[in-house]
Amino acid sequence: MIGKIKKAIRISNDSINDEIEDTIRQCYADMHRKGIKIYDKDGEIRDCIKDDPLVLACQKNYARWQFNFENQAERYEKAYKSMSDGLCLCGDYNDVQ
């Protein structure tokens, strides 16, 4: 996952890997807070979430927002919030089923 996020924010070195990993965890936590079923009963990230292209797109936008990619943080914040809000309304992703 970190490799895909680094590529999305155009980072090629490993100097901020810890910060990127924290950002990924923050995104998962925010999505969970919104009602998206991120974690399994043991508190681990669900396998289907790890490979989900819509979740990955949310994470890319979240990282671009947090790292102010191309000085367009506001643009990526709106994109992240719109996508994650859509997922939280979808029965395949939310806790309410």
PDB file of C-alpha atoms in Angstrom, residues 41-92:
ATOM      1  CA  LYS A  41     -13.936  -8.254  14.598  1.00  0.00           C
ATOM      2  CA  ASP A  42     -10.292  -8.561  15.710  1.00  0.00           C
ATOM      3  CA  GLY A  43      -9.513  -4.931  14.896  1.00  0.00           C
ATOM      4  CA  GLU A  44      -7.489  -5.792  11.794  1.00  0.00           C
ATOM      5  CA  ILE A  45      -8.045  -4.143   8.433  1.00  0.00           C
ATOM      6  CA  ARG A  46     -10.406  -6.330   6.423  1.00  0.00           C
ATOM      7  CA  ASP A  47      -8.742  -8.076   3.457  1.00  0.00           C
ATOM      8  CA  CYS A  48     -11.387  -6.822   1.033  1.00  0.00           C
ATOM      9  CA  ILE A  49     -10.627  -3.245   2.121  1.00  0.00           C
ATOM     10  CA  LYS A  50      -6.886  -3.603   1.517  1.00  0.00           C
ATOM     11  CA  ASP A  51      -7.472  -4.427  -2.155  1.00  0.00           C
ATOM     12  CA  ASP A  52     -10.485  -2.229  -2.835  1.00  0.00           C
ATOM     13  CA  PRO A  53      -9.875   0.294  -5.654  1.00  0.00           C
ATOM     14  CA  LEU A  54     -12.328   2.845  -4.218  1.00  0.00           C
ATOM     15  CA  VAL A  55     -10.685   2.723  -0.806  1.00  0.00           C
ATOM     16  CA  LEU A  56      -7.287   3.115  -2.498  1.00  0.00           C
ATOM     17  CA  ALA A  57      -8.572   6.156  -4.397  1.00  0.00           C
ATOM     18  CA  CYS A  58      -9.764   7.635  -1.092  1.00  0.00           C
ATOM     19  CA  GLN A  59      -6.365   7.011   0.459  1.00  0.00           C
ATOM     20  CA  LYS A  60      -4.554   8.643  -2.450  1.00  0.00           C
ATOM     21  CA  ASN A  61      -6.748  11.732  -2.180  1.00  0.00           C
ATOM     22  CA  TYR A  62      -6.332  11.794   1.603  1.00  0.00           C
ATOM     23  CA  ALA A  63      -2.541  11.633   1.280  1.00  0.00           C
ATOM     24  CA  ARG A  64      -2.515  14.292  -1.440  1.00  0.00           C
ATOM     25  CA  TRP A  65      -4.597  16.485   0.847  1.00  0.00           C
ATOM     26  CA  GLN A  66      -2.388  15.938   3.899  1.00  0.00           C
ATOM     27  CA  PHE A  67       0.850  16.469   1.968  1.00  0.00           C
ATOM     28  CA  ASN A  68      -0.585  19.452   0.013  1.00  0.00           C
ATOM     29  CA  PHE A  69       0.237  17.764  -3.285  1.00  0.00           C
ATOM     30  CA  GLU A  70       0.933  20.332  -6.014  1.00  0.00           C
ATOM     31  CA  ASN A  71      -0.301  23.059  -3.649  1.00  0.00           C
ATOM     32  CA  GLN A  72      -3.854  21.777  -4.165  1.00  0.00           C
ATOM     33  CA  ALA A  73      -4.764  20.543  -0.671  1.00  0.00           C
ATOM     34  CA  GLU A  74      -8.283  21.963  -0.789  1.00  0.00           C
ATOM     35  CA  ARG A  75      -9.017  20.185  -4.072  1.00  0.00           C
ATOM     36  CA  TYR A  76      -7.899  16.820  -2.688  1.00  0.00           C
ATOM     37  CA  GLU A  77      -9.717  17.385   0.607  1.00  0.00           C
ATOM     38  CA  LYS A  78     -12.979  17.845  -1.299  1.00  0.00           C
ATOM     39  CA  ALA A  79     -12.272  14.799  -3.448  1.00  0.00           C
ATOM     40  CA  TYR A  80     -11.501  12.639  -0.409  1.00  0.00           C
ATOM     41  CA  LYS A  81     -14.547  13.800   1.523  1.00  0.00           C
ATOM     42  CA  SER A  82     -16.852  13.306  -1.451  1.00  0.00           C
ATOM     43  CA  MET A  83     -15.577   9.790  -2.138  1.00  0.00           C
ATOM     44  CA  SER A  84     -15.559   8.677   1.488  1.00  0.00           C
ATOM     45  CA  ASP A  85     -19.037  10.153   2.058  1.00  0.00           C
ATOM     46  CA  GLY A  86     -20.270   8.143  -0.919  1.00  0.00           C
ATOM     47  CA  LEU A  87     -18.739   4.947   0.446  1.00  0.00           C
ATOM     48  CA  CYS A  88     -20.300   5.434   3.858  1.00  0.00           C
ATOM     49  CA  LEU A  89     -23.734   5.501   2.210  1.00  0.00           C
ATOM     50  CA  CYS A  90     -23.126   2.297   0.267  1.00  0.00           C
ATOM     51  CA  GLY A  91     -24.355  -0.944   1.841  1.00  0.00           C
ATOM     52  CA  ASP A  92     -21.242  -2.813   0.729  1.00  0.00           C
TER      53      ASP A  92
END
